[in-house]
RNA sequence: GGGGCUGUAGCUCAGCACGGUUAGAGCGCCUGCCUGUCACGCAGGAGGCCGCGGGUUCAAGUCCCGUCAGCCCCGCCA
């Protein structure tokens, strides 16, 4: 390299007029006027117009004539004030330009597959992922990753100042029962044995608490071999934290402070703290889900009581078989076609149907006030009570009802609520509504496995006052877990952990994990708990999701440099890929390894 | 494992419902001209396995079946 860079482009301004500099970067655009050629040169920091004048140096001008888009060049020259009227207010360096006296073409480039100077959101993701390095190099392409860097550094700054230690934990670790499917790594030295990539550093961070670390955090990759979604990748990043001698409140307050600091610093947004806390039970009651989007209201109402004497067959049979009727109010009128679409939507979500009643507050007659094919089944007092329940402030509204098993009514209405809010534009843009979900049950019943499973994970501490219930009615036991939800997306969850061996053993027992299996899988944790484990708890954030939401992106792939497709492939490298037979043999992955072990 | 949407030039897309000349547009690319442009302009040009395979038909980008890939969702994700 003959011409060595002296300045980043963003550093250049009017003060450099008359000074000689060398800048290096890629050619974004060229405007060839024959006797004068303009190149827009960009580096990571900015954009600068470079001028090649035939009259100044015919040789350099000729060289510039061969330069194409995305060529890598270094240019030497004087910074000059642009002629009056020729300034470009669109770019920070728009008042100056670089008059090239020398240029070095460091590399040529094929024509890129997509424009490098435009918003690439219209370009298909397949192409963008295959050429991710070009997308990143394109104008503003690094923005999400620079932002992500700032988020990471701000988090570290905050936690370091609060006395947290960032400590690394292994990726090659041990498969644990419960939870997601593990990614396995075959062991070469131990035929038939496998490491597992961690689903989270959960056990290690608890061990670190026993080790006296007191306050731990890590920004760390986690791995789960499950199907992908817009907000789920097989490898993803957690902000993992754990603290000793704390309770739920300490963790939640610290997290609120951390998020407030982060949003203030990187987005210049002041968050309202503390965040609201809603019990798991209430979340389901009012929103039908444990990850409610509270940017808008439209709460669900329990209407089983109201309709308890109804003769309407659909409602009657559901109520008689122990189901519920729940509903919500949309502040709008809908056409028959729209109502059919909404019914279809509810059915896709698992409802048998969707009942609706249109409401017109100021109608002259009772008949005009309520309109629906099912309204004839209801007595006047029932409708009046319905009106009272929803208490519509608006003149026109539509009530929707789902009658079904409670779980289905909840999940369908939860989806319908989101769907309607989007349709009716009731979701405020640029609003960040955090909410804590607390008082989760410790267990739920797994029909398939016919046993209790942990709602959070097996190391979650039961509520102190519920511990006796472990023996008598474990499904009634609440846990010391908390989730944090942002705009309807779960971005984190944690709990106060069990730090006494007896309690931990009891939980394993209830989960039908035998003492032998517990010893084999978690023996190291159980042993550690016997050596003075302090009370402790923590939380883990889905950092990709948080950053996605902060940037208003629809998929975490947008904030992950090299993400996988929905079929878990990497379009850039082509992973996963076949390997040589020798590698497979070496790892004892072919039938017959048992024999080999005996030899 | 299941449901939905998509696949045509380097990129973004039209054409498909009703099969019928040589498959189009914008951007990009190439060549030439141009000394003040900044999404430069002007003139000319190149560029297509219509995802892939099979079928129906005199004839398929268009209809049918299968398949592959991408996206969204259900299941799954303690």
XYZ file of C-alpha atoms (C1' of nucleotides) in Angstrom:
677
model
C 0.000 0.000 0.000
C 1.615 3.145 -1.225
C -0.914 5.685 0.070
C -1.492 5.213 3.770
C -4.630 6.702 5.280
C -4.167 9.843 7.348
C -7.772 10.532 8.356
C -11.186 8.968 8.732
C -13.699 10.787 6.568
C -15.899 11.899 9.472
C -12.975 13.858 10.904
C -12.709 16.042 7.810
C -14.380 19.460 7.806
C -13.850 23.080 6.797
C -10.846 23.350 9.072
C -8.939 21.066 6.711
C -9.330 23.393 3.731
C -5.940 23.735 2.066
C -4.490 20.708 3.879
C -3.306 17.524 2.257
C -4.869 14.251 3.401
C -5.061 10.624 2.342
C -8.359 8.784 2.693
C -9.144 5.142 1.972
C -12.365 3.365 1.288
C -14.868 2.147 -1.276
C -16.369 3.976 -4.230
C -20.083 4.429 -3.657
C -20.959 6.352 -6.832
C -19.182 7.860 -9.766
C -20.247 10.791 -11.888
C -18.113 10.987 -15.000
C -18.301 14.338 -16.793
C -15.489 13.660 -19.215
C -12.982 16.299 -18.193
C -13.918 15.997 -14.544
C -14.832 12.849 -12.596
C -16.544 12.846 -9.215
C -16.286 9.838 -6.936
C -18.224 9.478 -3.700
C -15.781 7.694 -1.425
C -16.922 6.130 1.806
C -15.245 4.538 4.765
C -16.897 3.271 7.939
C -17.364 6.810 9.178
C -18.648 8.850 6.293
C -18.871 9.972 2.702
C -16.604 12.371 0.825
C -16.667 13.716 -2.725
C -13.387 13.234 -4.546
C -12.701 15.260 -7.705
C -10.393 14.194 -10.523
C -9.619 17.017 -12.944
C -8.132 16.299 -16.327
C -6.360 19.638 -16.321
C -4.675 18.953 -12.988
C -3.069 15.620 -13.883
C -4.085 13.759 -17.052
C -2.505 10.501 -15.838
C -4.384 10.424 -12.546
C -7.549 11.414 -14.372
C -7.099 8.518 -16.777
C -6.628 6.125 -13.865
C -9.769 7.485 -12.253
C -11.617 6.788 -15.486
C -11.133 3.051 -14.902
C -12.424 3.110 -11.340
C -15.812 1.470 -10.828
C -18.280 1.175 -8.008
C -16.943 -0.659 -4.932
C -13.320 -0.459 -6.037
C -11.079 -0.062 -3.019
C -8.914 3.026 -3.311
C -6.669 5.400 -1.432
C -6.698 8.994 -2.571
C -4.228 11.754 -1.779
C -5.079 15.388 -2.320
C -5.934 18.774 -0.951
C -9.175 19.473 0.866
C -10.889 22.319 -0.928
C -13.940 24.406 -0.211
C -16.582 23.609 -2.796
C -17.417 26.395 -5.249
C -20.361 28.562 -4.141
C -23.690 26.895 -4.867
C -22.100 23.473 -5.251
C -22.420 22.415 -1.612
C -24.294 19.233 -0.788
C -26.300 19.714 2.416
C -27.241 16.019 2.472
C -23.845 14.853 3.702
C -21.762 16.096 6.657
C -18.762 16.766 4.394
C -20.947 18.595 1.875
C -19.087 21.878 2.096
C -15.725 20.415 1.129
C -14.247 18.023 -1.404
C -10.965 16.274 -1.997
C -9.025 17.257 -5.117
C -7.128 14.137 -6.080
C -3.463 14.519 -6.823
C -2.731 10.817 -6.472
C -4.761 7.635 -6.338
C -3.962 4.017 -5.635
C -6.382 1.326 -6.718
C -6.034 -1.221 -3.924
C -8.540 -3.650 -5.342
C -11.178 -3.945 -8.017
C -14.683 -5.259 -7.392
C -17.344 -7.065 -9.302
C -20.562 -5.115 -9.656
C -22.436 -5.728 -6.419
C -25.680 -7.718 -6.682
C -27.714 -4.922 -5.133
C -27.381 -1.148 -4.870
C -24.956 -0.033 -2.172
C -26.390 3.449 -1.762
C -30.042 2.716 -1.017
C -32.240 1.294 1.685
C -31.907 -2.457 1.183
C -35.088 -3.420 2.993
C -36.741 -4.145 -0.373
C -33.996 -6.549 -1.424
C -34.798 -10.176 -0.688
C -33.262 -11.612 2.422
C -31.815 -14.545 0.487
C -29.597 -12.235 -1.517
C -28.755 -10.045 1.434
C -27.700 -12.998 3.574
C -25.640 -14.586 0.834
C -23.745 -11.314 0.467
C -24.066 -10.176 4.051
C -20.631 -8.544 3.932
C -21.835 -6.320 1.113
C -25.049 -5.463 2.894
C -23.037 -4.491 5.933
C -20.628 -2.423 3.874
C -23.483 -0.651 2.061
C -24.545 2.821 3.142
C -25.806 2.596 6.755
C -25.377 -1.177 6.627
C -23.298 -1.243 9.779
C -25.768 0.849 11.751
C -27.496 -2.048 13.569
C -24.140 -3.537 14.497
C -22.624 -0.273 15.658
C -25.764 0.171 17.739
C -25.398 -3.329 19.097
C -21.813 -2.593 20.029
C -22.973 0.496 21.912
C -25.640 -1.503 23.726
C -23.080 -4.111 24.789
C -20.620 -1.508 25.970
C -23.281 0.450 27.863
C -24.500 -2.677 29.617
C -20.939 -3.559 30.569
C -20.275 -0.040 31.780
C -23.381 -0.075 33.977
C -22.783 -3.510 35.447
C -19.073 -2.982 35.959
C -19.867 0.173 37.920
C -22.243 -1.845 40.068
C -19.539 -4.333 40.988
C -20.435 -7.132 38.610
C -17.755 -9.452 37.297
C -17.928 -10.668 33.700
C -16.938 -14.316 33.840
C -16.942 -16.794 30.981
C -18.510 -20.239 31.163
C -17.908 -23.259 28.910
C -19.576 -23.985 25.587
C -18.569 -27.631 25.656
C -20.625 -28.811 28.557
C -23.094 -31.426 29.670
C -26.526 -32.230 28.313
C -29.276 -31.711 30.864
C -32.788 -33.128 30.873
C -35.751 -30.704 30.691
C -35.894 -27.745 28.413
C -34.985 -27.404 24.777
C -33.295 -29.941 22.537
C -29.523 -29.778 22.932
C -26.935 -29.351 20.231
C -24.554 -32.216 20.760
C -20.826 -32.373 20.077
C -19.406 -35.875 19.818
C -16.344 -36.624 21.865
C -13.335 -37.991 19.994
C -11.624 -39.245 23.114
C -14.666 -40.936 24.618
C -16.523 -43.045 22.063
C -20.268 -42.700 22.427
C -20.080 -39.683 24.688
C -21.120 -36.175 23.864
C -20.708 -32.641 24.996
C -23.742 -30.389 24.723
C -23.726 -26.722 23.837
C -25.374 -24.752 26.635
C -29.005 -23.682 26.396
C -27.947 -21.069 28.920
C -25.158 -20.810 31.505
C -27.739 -21.453 34.246
C -25.907 -24.060 36.288
C -22.524 -22.434 35.947
C -23.738 -19.092 37.154
C -25.281 -20.732 40.202
C -21.983 -22.477 40.846
C -20.287 -19.081 40.534
C -22.537 -17.827 43.317
C -21.402 -20.731 45.486
C -17.870 -19.718 44.483
C -18.434 -16.350 46.117
C -18.509 -14.283 42.920
C -21.498 -12.415 44.383
C -22.322 -10.490 41.221
C -21.844 -12.077 37.826
C -22.785 -11.216 34.283
C -21.920 -12.407 30.808
C -22.927 -11.483 27.292
C -22.947 -14.973 25.918
C -24.126 -17.237 23.109
C -26.704 -19.899 23.914
C -27.822 -22.789 21.757
C -31.196 -24.477 21.348
C -31.966 -26.988 18.652
C -35.592 -26.009 18.093
C -37.483 -24.657 15.107
C -36.836 -21.061 14.158
C -39.060 -17.994 14.132
C -38.631 -14.306 13.410
C -37.469 -13.887 17.013
C -35.742 -17.257 17.457
C -32.361 -18.433 16.178
C -30.599 -21.676 17.074
C -27.733 -19.650 18.493
C -28.603 -16.419 20.195
C -27.116 -14.041 22.717
C -28.127 -13.644 26.309
C -27.246 -11.011 28.796
C -26.943 -13.371 31.738
C -26.819 -12.092 35.306
C -26.768 -13.569 38.789
C -26.486 -12.058 42.252
C -26.091 -13.393 45.765
C -27.992 -12.257 48.858
C -30.846 -10.757 46.868
C -34.578 -11.190 46.541
C -36.919 -10.667 43.577
C -37.259 -7.004 44.248
C -33.505 -6.388 44.179
C -33.192 -8.055 40.802
C -36.141 -6.215 39.294
C -35.006 -2.835 40.558
C -31.489 -3.377 39.235
C -32.872 -4.387 35.841
C -35.078 -1.304 35.722
C -32.083 0.874 36.479
C -30.011 -0.907 33.860
C -32.657 -0.555 31.156
C -33.349 3.069 32.038
C -29.621 3.811 31.809
C -29.335 1.931 28.526
C -32.314 3.583 26.842
C -31.239 7.019 28.019
C -27.709 6.556 26.783
C -28.180 4.884 23.397
C -31.666 6.029 22.379
C -32.040 9.199 24.419
C -35.349 7.866 25.705
C -36.399 8.216 29.337
C -38.211 5.148 30.587
C -40.906 5.293 33.229
C -39.752 3.242 36.172
C -40.672 1.185 38.045
C -42.290 -0.973 35.401
C -45.782 -2.250 36.152
C -45.966 -5.711 37.686
C -48.773 -8.036 36.744
C -49.366 -11.450 38.204
C -49.353 -14.399 35.848
C -52.995 -14.956 36.764
C -53.999 -11.399 35.932
C -51.998 -11.407 32.725
C -54.023 -14.376 31.543
C -57.238 -12.879 32.865
C -56.873 -9.494 31.197
C -54.697 -10.250 28.199
C -55.048 -13.994 27.639
C -51.268 -14.428 27.584
C -48.277 -14.220 29.898
C -46.584 -11.791 27.544
C -49.090 -8.988 27.171
C -48.577 -5.987 24.946
C -49.721 -3.181 27.204
C -49.087 -0.363 24.763
C -52.847 -0.375 24.273
C -55.789 -1.356 26.459
C -58.583 -3.571 25.026
C -58.563 -5.882 28.026
C -60.383 -9.187 27.969
C -63.471 -9.620 30.133
C -64.648 -12.766 31.806
C -68.348 -13.078 30.857
C -69.270 -16.586 31.975
C -71.278 -15.227 34.907
C -73.058 -12.710 32.780
C -74.237 -15.405 30.387
C -74.786 -18.079 33.040
C -78.524 -18.390 32.354
C -78.365 -17.990 28.615
C -80.326 -20.253 26.299
C -77.945 -19.574 23.398
C -76.856 -23.081 22.574
C -73.228 -22.398 21.726
C -72.623 -20.557 25.002
C -74.841 -22.950 26.980
C -72.980 -26.096 25.992
C -69.571 -24.575 26.633
C -70.624 -23.371 30.068
C -72.199 -26.721 30.907
C -69.011 -28.531 30.031
C -66.898 -26.307 32.267
C -65.680 -23.856 29.641
C -65.709 -20.094 29.811
C -66.975 -17.174 27.806
C -64.585 -14.292 27.444
C -64.763 -11.266 25.262
C -63.254 -7.969 24.280
C -64.453 -4.684 22.922
C -63.106 -3.174 19.735
C -63.817 0.539 19.404
C -64.960 0.300 15.810
C -67.564 -0.889 13.384
C -66.867 -3.753 11.002
C -68.348 -4.798 7.696
C -69.819 -8.249 7.322
C -66.804 -9.174 5.219
C -64.403 -8.014 7.906
C -66.347 -9.921 10.540
C -66.084 -13.055 8.432
C -62.347 -12.501 8.119
C -62.023 -12.031 11.865
C -64.008 -15.209 12.436
C -61.639 -17.013 10.095
C -58.705 -15.588 12.009
C -60.151 -16.810 15.314
C -60.673 -20.259 13.844
C -57.099 -20.401 12.586
C -56.049 -19.641 16.142
C -58.054 -22.596 17.390
C -61.521 -21.243 18.208
C -64.606 -23.046 16.996
C -66.125 -19.720 16.092
C -66.297 -16.068 16.944
C -69.468 -14.407 18.186
C -69.893 -10.683 17.810
C -72.410 -7.995 18.665
C -72.349 -4.525 17.154
C -73.129 -1.703 19.512
C -74.453 1.781 18.794
C -74.720 3.844 21.957
C -76.916 6.601 20.596
C -79.370 4.454 18.698
C -82.993 5.473 19.190
C -84.362 1.999 19.739
C -83.121 -1.009 21.576
C -83.105 -2.984 18.345
C -80.847 -0.505 16.636
C -78.516 -0.303 19.609
C -77.581 -3.985 19.454
C -77.182 -5.787 16.196
C -76.009 -9.323 15.637
C -77.468 -12.625 14.521
C -77.179 -13.836 18.097
C -78.665 -10.831 19.864
C -82.132 -12.425 19.844
C -80.895 -15.072 22.265
C -80.206 -12.539 24.977
C -82.600 -10.860 27.386
C -82.489 -7.104 27.723
C -80.934 -7.205 31.231
C -78.105 -9.356 29.921
C -77.288 -6.841 27.233
C -77.514 -3.999 29.699
C -75.111 -5.795 31.969
C -72.829 -6.356 28.983
C -72.887 -2.631 28.285
C -72.106 -1.928 31.910
C -69.243 -4.427 31.918
C -67.502 -2.961 28.911
C -68.656 0.577 29.655
C -67.910 1.838 26.139
C -66.858 5.463 26.027
C -67.177 5.473 22.279
C -70.491 5.614 20.436
C -69.742 2.730 18.127
C -68.151 -0.508 19.201
C -68.136 -4.198 18.479
C -67.988 -6.902 21.126
C -66.327 -10.200 20.328
C -66.835 -13.407 22.264
C -65.084 -16.722 22.397
C -66.694 -19.601 24.241
C -64.347 -22.505 24.834
C -61.990 -24.112 27.279
C -60.324 -21.357 29.248
C -56.909 -21.870 27.630
C -58.329 -21.664 24.139
C -60.561 -18.679 24.869
C -57.513 -16.907 26.289
C -55.098 -17.691 23.502
C -57.588 -16.892 20.749
C -58.614 -13.600 22.303
C -54.994 -12.722 22.996
C -54.226 -13.106 19.301
C -57.437 -11.361 18.301
C -56.610 -8.465 20.597
C -53.236 -7.954 18.907
C -54.743 -8.460 15.469
C -57.514 -5.909 16.051
C -55.174 -3.381 17.619
C -52.915 -3.514 14.577
C -55.862 -3.411 12.194
C -57.348 -0.415 13.969
C -53.994 1.339 14.397
C -54.288 1.359 18.161
C -50.653 0.379 18.741
C -48.573 3.485 19.438
C -45.362 3.578 17.443
C -42.060 4.244 19.174
C -43.510 3.403 22.545
C -41.637 1.047 24.846
C -43.986 -0.591 27.352
C -42.188 -2.835 29.776
C -44.085 -5.038 32.166
C -43.044 -7.586 34.763
C -44.976 -10.820 35.002
C -44.741 -12.299 38.494
C -46.267 -15.015 40.652
C -45.889 -17.772 38.104
C -46.927 -21.247 39.086
C -43.901 -23.424 39.817
C -45.206 -26.392 37.837
C -47.636 -27.212 35.124
C -49.031 -30.571 34.143
C -47.627 -32.164 31.003
C -50.335 -34.306 29.409
C -47.976 -36.094 27.068
C -45.400 -37.049 29.645
C -48.011 -37.442 32.356
C -45.951 -35.627 34.943
C -45.252 -32.209 36.380
C -42.831 -29.984 34.481
C -41.240 -26.721 35.537
C -42.816 -23.568 34.193
C -39.482 -21.744 34.491
C -36.756 -24.279 35.246
C -36.091 -26.875 37.941
C -33.859 -24.544 39.970
C -36.531 -21.941 40.584
C -37.307 -21.310 44.216
C -40.888 -21.930 45.309
C -42.570 -19.143 47.234
C -41.621 -19.643 50.855
C -45.218 -19.778 52.076
C -46.123 -22.379 49.420
C -43.431 -24.879 50.343
C -45.865 -26.994 52.421
C -48.050 -27.272 49.298
C -45.251 -29.158 47.529
C -46.413 -32.213 49.430
C -50.146 -31.731 49.058
C -50.951 -29.715 45.940
C -47.853 -28.911 43.904
C -49.827 -27.303 41.065
C -50.901 -24.591 43.507
C -47.309 -23.696 44.377
C -46.173 -20.345 43.082
C -42.587 -19.608 42.191
C -40.190 -16.765 42.790
C -39.813 -16.268 39.044
C -40.306 -13.128 36.993
C -40.455 -12.445 33.288
C -39.937 -9.101 31.660
C -42.022 -8.338 28.585
C -41.532 -5.476 26.156
C -44.313 -4.637 23.710
C -45.719 -8.142 23.822
C -42.386 -9.902 23.406
C -40.685 -11.758 26.230
C -37.226 -10.270 26.492
C -36.076 -11.770 29.745
C -36.835 -14.027 32.613
C -35.316 -15.099 35.841
C -35.904 -16.209 39.361
C -34.591 -16.561 42.841
C -32.945 -19.993 42.868
C -33.056 -22.866 45.240
C -29.929 -22.767 47.403
C -30.739 -25.658 49.747
C -30.109 -29.189 48.716
C -33.234 -30.601 50.388
C -35.555 -28.273 48.479
C -33.755 -29.000 45.222
C -34.044 -32.729 45.792
C -37.750 -32.374 46.531
C -38.283 -30.527 43.242
C -36.445 -33.207 41.273
C -38.605 -35.782 42.976
C -41.798 -33.972 41.969
C -40.493 -33.637 38.406
C -40.062 -37.417 38.363
C -36.317 -37.053 38.032
C -34.998 -40.037 39.969
C -32.288 -39.567 42.615
C -29.927 -41.500 40.353
C -30.643 -39.311 37.373
C -30.472 -36.150 39.478
C -27.117 -37.281 40.794
C -25.852 -38.104 37.318
C -27.092 -34.938 35.626
C -26.896 -32.352 38.385
C -24.749 -34.012 41.005
C -22.161 -31.242 40.786
C -24.824 -28.645 41.570
C -26.302 -30.663 44.430
C -22.839 -31.129 45.902
C -22.098 -27.426 45.547
C -25.319 -26.584 47.368
C -23.961 -28.520 50.350
C -20.968 -26.232 50.682
C -22.491 -23.008 51.899
C -24.422 -21.851 48.849
C -25.693 -18.335 49.433
C -29.245 -17.341 48.573
C -29.093 -16.077 45.018
C -31.057 -15.221 41.946
C -30.763 -13.572 38.586
C -32.144 -13.027 35.173
C -31.249 -13.575 31.530
C -32.183 -11.308 28.641
C -32.642 -12.225 25.025
C -30.255 -9.541 23.849
C -31.055 -10.021 20.165
C -34.729 -9.446 20.871
C -34.098 -6.396 23.001
C -31.917 -4.828 20.320
C -34.435 -5.751 17.625
C -37.163 -3.934 19.542
C -34.957 -0.940 20.288
C -34.305 -0.562 16.570
C -37.892 -1.257 15.541
C -36.898 -4.273 13.454
C -39.266 -7.150 12.763
C -36.739 -9.961 13.036
C -33.679 -10.660 15.139
C -31.911 -11.662 11.922
C -31.591 -7.924 11.236
C -29.429 -7.454 14.320
C -27.377 -10.651 13.992
C -24.474 -10.309 11.568
C -24.612 -13.843 10.179
C -27.970 -15.404 11.032
C -29.475 -18.720 9.941
C -32.529 -19.133 7.727
C -35.738 -20.645 9.007
C -34.408 -24.042 7.986
C -31.342 -23.316 10.122
C -28.931 -22.888 7.232
C -26.264 -20.255 6.881
C -26.623 -18.854 3.370
C -23.174 -17.304 3.507
C -21.150 -20.383 4.400
C -23.623 -23.095 3.486
C -23.573 -24.625 6.951
C -24.515 -27.237 7.929
C -22.393 -29.213 5.486
C -21.175 -32.723 4.974
C -17.836 -33.727 6.443
C -15.186 -36.216 5.464
C -15.812 -39.837 6.365
C -12.554 -39.770 8.325
C -13.974 -37.137 10.643
C -17.078 -39.203 11.234
C -15.061 -42.313 11.993
C -12.794 -40.413 14.316
C -15.831 -39.296 16.270
C -17.183 -42.834 16.524
C -20.458 -41.785 14.950
C -20.908 -44.841 12.773
C -22.453 -48.068 14.090
C -19.897 -50.244 15.760
C -18.341 -47.710 18.115
C -19.344 -49.871 21.078
C -17.058 -52.584 19.793
C -14.276 -50.143 19.266
C -14.603 -49.076 22.883
C -14.209 -52.665 24.091
C -11.021 -53.096 22.134
C -44.895 -32.939 11.545
C -48.832 -29.219 9.758
C -51.099 -24.435 7.513
C -50.307 -19.947 4.526
C -47.537 -16.682 1.104
C -43.506 -16.243 -2.448
C -39.973 -17.941 -6.590
C -39.688 -14.446 -14.211
C -32.883 -10.301 -16.370
C -27.609 -8.629 -11.446
C -31.811 -6.083 -8.172
C -37.187 -4.771 -7.618
C -41.298 -6.307 -10.103
C -45.352 -6.750 -14.335
C -47.163 -10.749 -17.454
C -50.436 -16.072 -15.129
C -57.742 -16.065 -13.293
C -59.109 -16.367 -19.767
C -52.553 -21.225 -22.541
C -51.250 -18.692 -28.621
C -45.892 -14.219 -32.607
C -39.471 -12.599 -30.825
C -41.292 -12.719 -22.321
C -41.537 -6.758 -20.758
C -40.571 -2.253 -17.327
C -37.617 0.610 -13.778
C -32.934 0.508 -11.593
C -28.103 -1.520 -12.355
C -24.243 -3.082 -16.075
C -21.184 -2.203 -20.848
C -19.587 1.370 -24.914
C -19.329 6.424 -26.636
C -19.923 11.846 -25.640
C -19.678 15.517 -21.848
C -15.081 20.383 -16.804
C -19.374 21.141 -11.518
C -22.139 16.805 -10.752
C -23.952 14.742 -6.224
C -29.754 9.149 -7.487
C -25.497 13.879 -13.128
C -27.167 14.014 -18.220
C -27.453 12.368 -23.477
C -26.974 8.368 -27.315
C -26.377 3.286 -28.240
C -25.941 -1.878 -26.456
C -25.685 -6.496 -23.811
C -28.303 -9.387 -20.477
C -33.594 -14.823 -19.403
C -33.127 -23.005 -17.763
C -39.815 -17.880 -16.299
C -36.639 -22.305 -9.112
C -36.289 -27.721 -10.578
C -38.785 -32.450 -12.397
C -42.921 -34.677 -14.524
C -47.834 -34.369 -16.741
C -52.134 -32.283 -19.754
C -52.241 -29.925 -24.684
C -51.181 -28.912 -31.565
C -48.997 -25.290 -28.098
C -47.227 -24.089 -20.991
C -43.912 -18.480 -17.750
C -49.474 -19.168 -17.679
C -53.276 -25.299 -16.212
C -52.304 -30.037 -13.032
C -49.011 -33.154 -9.846
C -44.494 -33.507 -7.349
C -40.102 -31.345 -5.481
C -36.532 -27.641 -3.739
C -35.617 -22.910 -1.564
C -37.077 -18.336 1.217
C -40.508 -15.906 4.587
C -44.785 -15.892 8.303
C -47.416 -18.994 11.672
C -49.047 -23.694 14.651
C -46.610 -27.640 17.120
C -41.759 -27.168 19.612
C -38.758 -23.290 22.311
C -37.613 -25.586 31.057
